[in-house]
XYZ file of C-alpha atoms in Angstrom:
707
model
C 121.560 -0.947 237.658
C 119.325 -3.886 238.502
C 117.022 -4.753 235.630
C 114.942 -7.889 235.017
C 113.929 -9.391 231.692
C 111.203 -7.610 229.771
C 109.162 -8.398 226.714
C 110.713 -11.857 226.263
C 109.501 -15.431 226.214
C 111.371 -17.948 228.325
C 112.548 -21.265 226.874
C 113.343 -24.575 228.464
C 116.704 -26.307 228.235
C 115.537 -28.182 225.120
C 114.708 -24.953 223.295
C 110.938 -25.442 223.615
C 109.007 -22.242 224.335
C 107.771 -22.321 227.939
C 105.621 -20.277 230.271
C 106.884 -17.390 232.322
C 105.837 -18.969 235.641
C 106.721 -22.448 236.814
C 106.557 -24.893 239.688
C 109.560 -26.448 241.349
C 109.829 -28.344 244.616
C 106.171 -27.686 245.424
C 106.610 -23.882 245.110
C 104.977 -21.656 242.506
C 107.530 -19.267 240.963
C 106.369 -15.979 239.360
C 109.472 -14.387 237.790
C 107.666 -11.318 236.452
C 106.552 -10.441 239.989
C 109.779 -11.600 241.680
C 107.565 -13.763 243.862
C 107.729 -17.281 245.298
C 104.694 -18.954 246.786
C 106.036 -21.755 248.938
C 104.368 -25.140 249.244
C 102.968 -24.271 252.683
C 101.303 -21.149 251.289
C 103.841 -18.519 252.372
C 104.473 -15.717 249.867
C 108.081 -14.484 249.595
C 109.277 -11.415 247.684
C 112.598 -12.146 245.952
C 115.438 -9.816 244.957
C 115.521 -9.640 241.122
C 119.000 -11.112 240.690
C 118.169 -14.047 242.949
C 115.046 -14.657 240.846
C 117.105 -14.470 237.634
C 119.428 -17.106 239.087
C 116.502 -19.439 239.788
C 115.065 -18.878 236.300
C 118.407 -19.669 234.655
C 118.715 -22.880 236.656
C 115.134 -23.807 235.763
C 115.753 -23.199 232.056
C 118.706 -25.579 232.355
C 117.125 -28.089 234.728
C 119.082 -31.322 235.045
C 122.253 -29.794 233.576
C 125.294 -28.783 235.623
C 125.589 -25.020 235.189
C 129.044 -23.653 235.880
C 129.622 -20.801 238.274
C 131.042 -18.708 235.447
C 127.910 -19.186 233.338
C 125.618 -18.326 236.250
C 127.536 -15.182 237.158
C 127.483 -14.072 233.537
C 123.753 -14.759 233.181
C 122.788 -13.032 236.431
C 125.320 -10.221 236.863
C 126.297 -9.649 233.229
C 129.297 -7.333 232.924
C 129.178 -6.365 236.579
C 132.261 -7.794 238.287
C 131.363 -9.850 241.359
C 133.108 -12.563 243.306
C 131.916 -16.131 243.705
C 130.801 -15.213 247.212
C 127.889 -13.244 245.720
C 126.749 -16.332 243.803
C 127.118 -18.539 246.881
C 124.952 -16.149 248.904
C 122.305 -16.026 246.175
C 122.128 -19.839 245.998
C 121.944 -19.985 249.778
C 119.040 -17.488 249.724
C 117.173 -19.629 247.194
C 117.612 -22.729 249.314
C 116.250 -20.895 252.340
C 113.186 -19.706 250.400
C 112.518 -23.105 248.826
C 113.147 -25.090 252.028
C 116.027 -27.032 250.507
C 118.671 -28.677 252.702
C 122.172 -28.265 251.159
C 123.331 -31.444 252.972
C 120.514 -33.524 251.455
C 119.309 -31.413 248.525
C 116.078 -32.114 246.674
C 116.028 -28.929 244.577
C 119.493 -27.381 244.042
C 122.539 -29.631 244.081
C 126.084 -28.321 244.480
C 128.522 -30.000 242.106
C 132.009 -29.813 243.578
C 134.346 -27.863 241.250
C 131.520 -27.827 238.722
C 128.701 -25.477 239.674
C 125.045 -26.077 240.472
C 122.282 -28.291 239.107
C 118.513 -27.992 239.525
C 117.469 -31.566 240.274
C 113.768 -31.037 241.050
C 111.220 -31.386 238.216
C 110.201 -28.076 236.594
C 106.605 -27.597 235.419
C 105.950 -24.441 233.382
C 102.454 -23.127 234.032
C 100.059 -20.393 233.009
C 99.855 -17.624 235.612
C 96.076 -17.689 235.571
C 96.031 -21.415 236.344
C 99.099 -21.590 238.540
C 97.414 -20.005 241.510
C 94.691 -22.623 241.424
C 97.204 -25.404 241.572
C 97.144 -26.573 237.953
C 100.316 -27.561 236.160
C 101.316 -28.182 232.559
C 103.326 -27.006 229.592
C 101.181 -23.927 228.906
C 102.718 -21.245 226.726
C 102.343 -17.709 228.097
C 103.859 -14.660 226.365
C 104.328 -11.602 228.551
C 103.428 -8.165 227.317
C 106.325 -5.942 226.222
C 106.445 -3.897 229.418
C 109.326 -3.259 231.814
C 109.373 -6.026 234.406
C 107.991 -4.850 237.718
C 107.921 -6.614 241.037
C 104.563 -6.821 242.801
C 103.953 -6.084 246.421
C 101.969 -8.520 248.519
C 99.517 -7.108 251.052
C 100.962 -7.737 254.489
C 99.092 -10.363 256.455
C 98.517 -9.850 260.161
C 101.621 -10.614 262.226
C 101.703 -13.581 264.560
C 98.769 -13.392 266.955
C 100.895 -14.112 269.980
C 102.993 -11.067 269.217
C 100.819 -8.240 267.967
C 97.202 -9.206 267.434
C 95.255 -7.471 264.642
C 96.337 -4.680 262.283
C 93.483 -2.204 262.677
C 93.098 0.547 260.092
C 95.092 -1.193 257.332
C 93.437 -2.307 254.110
C 94.428 -4.785 251.436
C 96.659 -3.921 248.471
C 94.718 -3.551 245.171
C 95.904 -4.864 241.767
C 99.091 -3.504 240.234
C 98.672 -0.344 238.090
C 100.617 0.416 234.896
C 104.135 1.482 235.899
C 106.912 2.625 233.543
C 110.389 4.107 234.044
C 110.494 7.889 233.621
C 114.283 8.233 233.909
C 117.100 5.697 233.792
C 120.109 8.001 233.717
C 123.489 7.255 235.218
C 123.566 8.885 238.643
C 120.645 9.692 240.937
C 117.436 11.547 240.153
C 115.626 13.064 243.136
C 112.400 14.829 244.218
C 110.204 14.856 241.085
C 107.201 17.141 240.626
C 104.525 17.537 237.927
C 104.015 20.864 236.190
C 100.547 22.421 236.695
C 99.454 21.249 233.221
C 100.831 17.741 233.848
C 103.016 17.674 230.707
C 106.434 18.110 232.345
C 108.328 16.878 235.395
C 110.988 18.803 237.277
C 113.655 16.946 239.264
C 117.200 17.130 240.615
C 119.994 15.039 239.051
C 123.671 14.680 239.940
C 124.576 13.906 236.324
C 126.387 10.929 234.793
C 129.533 11.806 236.749
C 127.525 11.803 240.022
C 128.931 15.136 241.175
C 126.805 18.178 242.076
C 123.023 18.154 241.805
C 121.299 20.500 239.351
C 117.695 21.102 238.333
C 116.222 19.594 235.147
C 112.842 19.552 233.390
C 111.733 16.625 231.241
C 108.624 16.228 229.128
C 106.749 12.943 229.102
C 107.808 10.511 226.371
C 111.077 12.358 225.711
C 114.567 11.350 226.765
C 116.701 14.502 226.894
C 115.901 16.865 229.780
C 116.261 20.649 229.855
C 118.912 21.769 232.338
C 117.883 24.812 234.390
C 120.900 25.206 236.710
C 124.636 24.587 236.392
C 126.595 25.408 239.522
C 129.146 23.863 241.866
C 126.546 24.091 244.632
C 123.974 21.332 245.186
C 120.500 22.264 243.860
C 117.599 20.107 244.998
C 113.915 20.020 246.047
C 112.470 21.723 242.929
C 108.774 22.714 242.803
C 106.595 24.531 240.264
C 104.862 27.857 240.666
C 101.086 27.766 240.323
C 101.227 29.211 236.782
C 104.003 26.839 235.638
C 106.338 29.656 234.617
C 108.794 29.401 237.509
C 110.642 26.651 239.333
C 111.628 27.159 242.967
C 114.417 25.070 244.483
C 116.851 24.845 247.415
C 120.550 25.530 246.853
C 123.121 24.293 249.369
C 126.463 26.043 248.984
C 129.067 25.658 251.764
C 127.221 26.561 254.987
C 124.333 28.432 253.354
C 120.921 27.087 252.346
C 119.022 29.296 249.885
C 115.573 29.213 248.331
C 115.947 30.286 244.703
C 113.798 30.734 241.613
C 114.516 30.188 237.922
C 112.273 30.511 234.839
C 110.891 27.111 233.789
C 112.496 27.554 230.349
C 115.841 28.568 231.849
C 117.294 31.973 232.647
C 118.367 34.159 235.554
C 118.450 32.601 239.019
C 117.156 34.730 241.909
C 117.804 34.133 245.615
C 114.631 34.649 247.653
C 115.748 33.483 251.092
C 119.023 32.388 252.699
C 119.860 30.810 256.057
C 122.698 29.020 257.818
C 120.188 26.514 259.149
C 119.217 23.379 257.266
C 116.196 23.233 254.951
C 114.601 19.818 254.542
C 111.810 20.114 251.971
C 110.006 22.640 249.778
C 106.433 22.834 248.455
C 104.477 25.486 246.540
C 100.831 26.381 247.080
C 98.531 25.451 244.166
C 96.748 28.720 244.903
C 99.998 30.630 244.306
C 101.917 33.136 246.394
C 103.262 30.908 249.158
C 105.934 28.279 249.732
C 106.237 25.978 252.720
C 109.486 24.395 253.873
C 111.008 22.736 256.945
C 113.878 24.613 258.564
C 115.929 23.997 261.673
C 114.808 26.176 264.583
C 118.499 26.742 265.287
C 121.537 24.844 264.130
C 121.403 21.233 265.296
C 117.864 21.390 266.717
C 114.391 20.295 265.592
C 112.873 21.307 262.253
C 109.745 23.464 261.997
C 107.469 24.082 259.038
C 107.603 27.677 257.833
C 105.290 29.607 255.489
C 107.053 31.904 253.021
C 105.576 34.564 250.715
C 107.269 34.794 247.312
C 105.827 38.280 246.927
C 106.823 39.926 250.238
C 109.683 37.474 251.024
C 108.324 37.265 254.589
C 108.582 34.046 256.635
C 106.399 32.901 259.512
C 106.515 29.677 261.496
C 103.589 27.394 260.781
C 104.238 24.571 263.277
C 105.706 24.282 266.752
C 106.964 20.752 267.459
C 107.662 19.643 271.050
C 111.302 19.897 272.188
C 111.607 16.097 272.382
C 110.812 15.779 268.653
C 113.189 15.711 265.699
C 110.720 18.113 264.157
C 108.287 18.486 261.274
C 109.122 17.292 257.757
C 107.713 16.818 254.228
C 105.240 19.719 254.504
C 102.839 19.742 251.540
C 99.891 21.946 250.520
C 96.392 20.563 249.986
C 94.923 20.995 246.465
C 93.041 24.138 247.568
C 96.137 25.555 249.312
C 94.345 25.986 252.655
C 95.894 23.098 254.608
C 99.405 21.733 255.051
C 100.122 18.087 255.840
C 103.450 17.095 257.379
C 105.079 14.314 259.381
C 106.344 14.855 262.916
C 109.288 12.658 263.886
C 110.402 11.496 267.313
C 114.131 11.182 268.169
C 114.465 7.639 266.805
C 112.714 8.275 263.498
C 109.093 7.208 263.932
C 106.777 9.683 262.196
C 103.145 10.591 262.757
C 101.210 12.485 260.092
C 99.653 15.844 261.069
C 97.697 18.611 259.342
C 97.568 22.331 260.088
C 95.601 25.201 258.547
C 97.608 27.784 256.591
C 95.788 30.559 258.464
C 97.210 29.195 261.729
C 96.097 27.071 264.650
C 97.076 23.836 266.363
C 98.355 20.913 264.326
C 96.107 17.837 264.396
C 97.418 14.261 264.187
C 95.926 11.879 261.620
C 95.029 8.628 263.352
C 97.292 6.985 265.907
C 99.815 5.277 263.634
C 103.532 6.032 263.876
C 105.690 4.877 260.994
C 108.953 5.611 259.245
C 108.162 8.117 256.470
C 110.087 9.234 253.371
C 107.817 11.770 251.699
C 104.114 12.524 251.252
C 101.758 14.219 248.789
C 98.072 15.128 248.666
C 95.782 12.966 246.534
C 92.700 15.062 247.313
C 91.342 16.941 250.304
C 90.554 13.716 252.133
C 93.517 11.477 251.337
C 97.330 11.538 251.287
C 99.921 9.438 249.482
C 102.709 8.511 251.928
C 106.031 6.726 251.453
C 106.205 4.510 254.533
C 108.363 1.615 255.707
C 106.634 -1.692 254.985
C 108.085 -5.222 255.045
C 111.612 -3.870 255.304
C 111.330 -1.329 252.471
C 109.606 1.968 251.770
C 106.339 1.493 249.865
C 103.402 3.731 248.921
C 100.244 4.007 250.993
C 97.022 5.971 250.877
C 96.231 7.560 254.214
C 92.646 8.600 254.897
C 92.386 11.904 256.757
C 88.921 10.881 257.887
C 89.580 7.622 259.722
C 93.396 7.244 259.631
C 93.216 4.009 257.592
C 96.231 2.978 255.493
C 95.675 1.345 252.078
C 98.638 -0.120 250.199
C 99.509 0.935 246.630
C 101.401 -1.816 244.750
C 104.663 -0.680 243.174
C 107.737 -2.218 241.625
C 110.558 -3.604 243.752
C 112.921 -1.256 245.538
C 112.349 1.462 248.101
C 109.839 4.093 247.001
C 110.514 7.675 248.147
C 109.096 11.188 247.605
C 105.829 10.607 245.724
C 104.217 13.394 243.686
C 100.665 13.429 242.290
C 99.677 14.730 238.846
C 97.275 17.701 238.687
C 94.431 15.480 237.413
C 95.076 13.035 240.326
C 95.398 10.014 238.001
C 99.180 9.532 237.949
C 102.041 9.274 240.414
C 105.743 9.807 239.995
C 108.265 8.797 242.632
C 111.874 7.913 243.365
C 112.682 4.227 243.058
C 115.807 3.626 245.138
C 118.066 0.578 245.265
C 120.866 0.513 247.769
C 123.272 -2.022 249.188
C 123.743 -1.784 252.941
C 126.426 -4.186 254.161
C 128.565 -4.783 257.231
C 132.223 -3.752 257.038
C 135.248 -4.424 259.219
C 138.246 -2.419 260.422
C 141.170 -4.462 261.738
C 142.601 -2.248 264.483
C 145.636 -4.540 264.875
C 146.816 -3.724 261.332
C 149.722 -1.258 260.932
C 147.378 1.164 259.153
C 143.778 0.309 260.094
C 141.291 0.989 257.330
C 137.858 -0.129 256.193
C 137.864 -3.460 254.366
C 137.230 -3.187 250.634
C 134.636 -5.968 250.579
C 131.947 -6.344 253.241
C 132.377 -8.944 255.944
C 128.641 -9.646 255.833
C 126.589 -8.866 252.740
C 123.890 -10.134 250.439
C 121.791 -8.901 247.549
C 119.591 -7.093 250.130
C 120.754 -5.191 253.255
C 122.473 -5.955 256.563
C 122.518 -3.657 259.611
C 123.168 -3.369 263.367
C 125.965 -5.937 263.851
C 126.701 -6.961 267.447
C 129.631 -9.077 268.669
C 128.765 -11.812 271.151
C 130.364 -11.462 274.623
C 133.082 -13.997 273.745
C 133.612 -12.577 270.244
C 132.888 -15.866 268.488
C 129.617 -14.817 266.825
C 127.959 -11.779 265.312
C 124.256 -11.008 265.512
C 122.827 -8.708 262.855
C 119.586 -7.646 261.170
C 118.990 -8.538 257.508
C 116.077 -8.439 255.061
C 117.607 -11.026 252.722
C 114.396 -13.092 253.012
C 112.218 -10.107 252.118
C 111.535 -9.122 255.737
C 113.860 -7.763 258.422
C 114.881 -10.707 260.592
C 117.525 -11.444 263.211
C 120.520 -13.469 262.049
C 123.773 -14.743 263.557
C 127.014 -15.896 261.964
C 130.569 -16.815 262.903
C 133.016 -14.049 263.756
C 134.503 -14.289 260.255
C 131.087 -13.655 258.654
C 130.493 -17.240 257.519
C 127.684 -19.725 258.279
C 124.788 -17.265 258.684
C 121.788 -18.662 260.531
C 118.328 -17.095 260.641
C 117.167 -16.750 264.272
C 113.674 -15.313 263.712
C 110.858 -15.755 261.209
C 108.540 -12.977 262.365
C 107.887 -11.297 258.972
C 107.586 -7.983 260.787
C 107.643 -4.404 259.550
C 110.844 -3.562 261.441
C 113.292 -5.373 263.701
C 115.704 -3.181 265.661
C 118.313 -2.963 268.406
C 119.639 -6.501 268.898
C 121.784 -6.993 272.006
C 123.422 -10.094 273.493
C 122.825 -11.364 276.996
C 126.053 -11.516 279.073
C 126.272 -15.325 278.873
C 125.932 -15.159 275.076
C 122.958 -17.493 274.813
C 120.171 -15.001 274.026
C 119.661 -11.905 271.903
C 117.043 -9.311 272.802
C 115.500 -7.052 270.159
C 112.517 -4.839 269.361
C 110.054 -5.900 266.681
C 107.499 -3.491 265.239
C 104.063 -4.044 263.763
C 104.566 -1.043 261.499
C 102.604 1.370 263.678
C 105.567 2.373 265.857
C 104.569 -0.169 268.491
C 105.363 -3.815 269.029
C 107.249 -5.945 271.497
C 110.606 -6.517 273.138
C 111.592 -10.143 272.596
C 114.505 -12.462 273.264
C 115.498 -15.518 271.247
C 117.873 -18.373 272.013
C 120.767 -18.252 269.528
C 120.760 -22.056 269.352
C 117.181 -22.085 268.078
C 113.676 -21.654 269.367
C 110.638 -19.392 269.318
C 111.249 -15.790 270.471
C 109.958 -15.047 273.940
C 108.004 -11.831 274.472
C 109.462 -9.818 277.369
C 107.441 -6.620 277.032
C 104.476 -5.745 274.848
C 102.196 -2.752 274.528
C 101.435 0.562 272.882
C 104.837 2.094 273.657
C 108.107 1.772 271.768
C 110.886 0.236 273.890
C 114.267 -0.217 272.184
C 116.734 -2.530 273.954
C 120.178 -0.996 274.317
C 121.938 -3.557 276.543
C 121.630 -6.167 279.289
C 122.875 -5.545 282.789
C 126.182 -7.204 283.656
C 124.391 -9.878 285.726
C 121.774 -10.558 283.030
C 118.847 -9.765 285.312
C 117.771 -6.551 283.573
C 117.401 -4.987 280.163
C 118.094 -1.300 279.574
C 115.515 0.189 277.181
C 115.011 3.512 275.379
C 111.423 4.780 275.327
C 109.329 7.938 275.041
C 106.448 6.512 277.076
C 106.197 9.652 279.240
C 106.666 12.111 276.362
C 110.477 12.349 276.459
C 113.122 9.794 275.492
C 114.589 8.238 278.608
C 116.359 5.082 279.744
C 114.198 2.465 281.454
C 115.096 -0.791 283.148
C 113.118 -4.026 282.783
C 113.648 -6.907 285.202
C 113.455 -10.168 283.232
C 110.161 -11.814 284.149
C 108.476 -8.592 285.205
C 105.746 -6.886 283.181
C 106.553 -3.221 283.801
C 109.887 -1.365 283.448
C 111.026 1.362 285.811
C 112.892 4.587 285.090
C 116.634 3.932 285.323
C 118.314 7.303 284.701
C 116.803 10.776 285.118
C 116.761 13.238 282.224
C 116.606 12.784 278.454
C 119.273 10.124 277.964
C 119.726 7.074 275.740
C 121.694 3.926 274.824
C 122.697 2.859 278.333
C 125.372 0.178 278.831
C 126.818 -1.182 282.051
C 130.498 -1.628 282.726
C 131.702 -5.238 282.871
C 131.808 -5.204 286.674
C 128.292 -3.771 286.891
C 129.485 -0.733 288.817
C 128.684 2.032 286.323
C 126.130 2.659 283.617
C 127.270 4.692 280.590
C 124.843 6.671 278.431
C 124.444 9.484 275.914
C 122.016 12.370 275.754
C 119.267 12.749 273.175
C 120.257 16.240 272.024
C 123.775 16.757 273.278
C 126.998 15.200 271.946
C 129.141 13.492 274.551
C 129.075 10.520 276.900
C 128.327 10.287 280.634
C 128.285 7.676 283.355
C 126.912 7.264 286.860
C 126.975 4.493 289.494
C 124.382 1.777 288.849
C 123.154 2.165 292.424
C 122.665 5.891 291.839
C 124.714 8.981 292.524
C 126.366 11.882 290.757
C 127.052 11.612 287.040
C 130.381 12.447 285.455
C 131.446 13.347 281.918
C 133.343 10.601 280.097
C 133.542 12.217 276.656
C 132.783 15.868 276.061
C 131.346 17.389 272.901
C 134.880 18.504 272.034
C 136.036 14.866 272.158
C 133.437 13.331 269.857
C 131.716 16.118 267.916
C 128.184 15.620 266.668
C 126.302 12.452 265.809
C 127.384 10.068 268.575
C 123.841 8.671 268.963
C 124.340 4.924 269.405
C 127.700 4.833 267.607
C 129.875 3.874 270.542
C 130.809 0.674 272.348
C 132.257 -0.216 275.721
C 135.116 -2.732 275.924
C 136.448 -3.127 279.437
C 136.975 0.423 280.633
C 137.710 1.769 277.141
C 135.102 3.624 275.072
C 135.247 3.210 271.286
C 133.282 5.815 269.356
C 132.639 7.303 265.941
C 133.403 11.019 265.917
C 133.688 13.659 263.232
C 137.110 12.358 262.161
C 136.419 8.628 262.245
C 136.887 5.890 264.842
C 138.474 6.842 268.160
C 139.004 5.326 271.599
C 138.947 6.946 275.001
C 141.551 5.663 277.469
C 140.363 6.451 281.014
C 143.789 5.710 282.514
C 145.398 8.444 280.423
C 142.252 10.571 280.330
C 142.636 11.226 276.583
C 141.115 10.094 273.303
C 143.118 8.556 270.461
C 142.266 8.499 266.755
C 142.275 4.964 265.326
C 140.988 4.907 261.754
C 139.070 6.868 259.163
C 135.516 5.722 258.531
C 132.751 7.496 256.643
C 129.155 6.615 255.927
C 128.577 4.717 259.162
C 124.887 4.051 259.702
C 123.641 5.245 263.066
C 123.716 2.778 265.990
C 125.694 0.206 263.990
C 129.150 0.423 265.616
C 130.331 -2.666 267.509
C 133.793 -3.661 268.795
C 135.116 -7.161 269.494
C 135.774 -8.052 273.157
C 139.543 -7.956 272.564
C 139.286 -4.450 271.096
C 140.954 -5.476 267.823
C 138.035 -5.430 265.395
C 135.390 -2.811 264.587
C 132.243 -3.607 262.621
C 129.659 -1.208 261.266
C 126.964 -0.976 258.607
C 127.676 1.212 255.580
C 126.337 1.837 252.086
C 128.132 0.335 249.099
C 126.135 2.314 246.599
C 122.821 3.991 245.824
C 120.832 4.051 242.583
C 117.756 6.262 242.254
C 115.551 6.539 239.151
C 112.157 8.139 238.637
C 109.155 5.915 237.931
C 105.788 6.983 236.514
C 102.597 5.201 237.565
C 99.621 5.867 235.284
C 95.930 5.333 236.081
C 96.729 4.207 239.609
C 93.245 5.110 240.834
């Protein structure tokens, strides 16, 4: 688990006690906040291990520090290769503006290690921001180290303009770990008296999830369930005597109850359809949960009586939606808030009265959401994507304004509010998303053990260039999602954008291999389609407005971009002529992820809600089935690539290829955990790349007096 120093005083290389913050190379370094303020005023959030590396170099300024010493100081007993250290040093140089060919800050000593050659000035945090320097001693309080969040400044004016309805981030509240167990702890909730927290935990062996209750300021939790099924989503009854939870066993999802002190488990409701979340009314008597309308379709919020065991639908999402999620009761139990998701994952918050009626949207913002809770009758706490990670926000039901809540580093999911509305508890998640390779020319193709492209942050959406010599990908290794490119072997990564946006998605190469198009979001579900020269330059805006347009590919002649958008209420494929201001509809029906054949004769595409692959002539005409649902199973969305006339895809059993000459599909290699829309194949058909998770750590964190 990633942990930073706590309750210690740093010392310089001569043993003299020094301040916690320091200046180097014109930048102000704040280790306790994992923050670098560059000389030109830019604020950069730093991954904890990268910050620990910089601190260790600073404490040994002027001395050659061996690679072995640095890896031991930063990674401890965790076994890593030298490549991890090289990437961390490279990240520091990028943040500090240091040129490795003519270094002024970090010098590489061949066969020796690294040496910090810039002067280090230890400063007091209170004075450092004002530009003072000196040898001021500053002892940190004995609290767990927590990384601050910087309020997002407005994005570049030429791209987005202002950020209406978003307020600044207030000072950091007191935040302490609530659990730090081996394994993952999920979906916490306060008891009605605020003294206990219920949660799901997969145990130290990370096997099946069970339900636990833990009192504040105690370490050992009370286990309520012990079963081979997965138990999750626990919530308290209004009187605190019962815990309700969802059990997933084989193909059955059940809502169950168990006494809060342990005892007999009762099944209240069972279904073959998925259940997403569970909440209990503070007024008692009712539960609300999100359930699939039918297997494989959108989710709807349902109201359930624990007394009569009767269910009634509470919401009715449009057919183009993924459905309604994270339903939660207001403090008086009269209103339910939930998020409604479109097919690509943008959410918009809604409310609906328990007695029935139409759901009402809150403001106009669309964001990625990972949980919500009521603060009071006029405000929600929402986990929303911000600067490349999920952070906490207050959402006003009155005017739709978003106000940031500072939290520690990591992605923050599933917040819960204490009954007195003064404390929060949430999941703090740390995951490693990297890009992996399968060599299809090997006798037994399999996923590489180590990632081809990785860092201490995350990498996603790899795309081979048309000649196979380069790879474009999205990474947040600088603290924001940006577009990068590297050689085909994963070396020499180069940052192509510096937009500091909320989200950057869907990179795709132009046919000549000189430009990459992508979508960049302001965080409200809107933004711009841009293209950047891979040899350097400022991104050019191709399309901008209030509608989401995700590039899927260029036309074979490079004159058009195929885009996915829901601008008319349903997700369809549009076509934008380069240089024009308005796209036109390219393919009728609810389709997505269009790609032209190399000769420009056909356009291939998938459907939003139907597994399979189709194609039709670019000039128009009848469509034909390329891959049926039987060929690929579920979940094809974006996970396919076209190489010549062969279709490579990720199906239920792994990676396969469709050979049109033979009219059959062939299995190529096993592959699990592939992130959606991340599959790419080299032009020679010999290499497959995709984004996948290396690991996931989730602990519970308690925030006191956050108001």
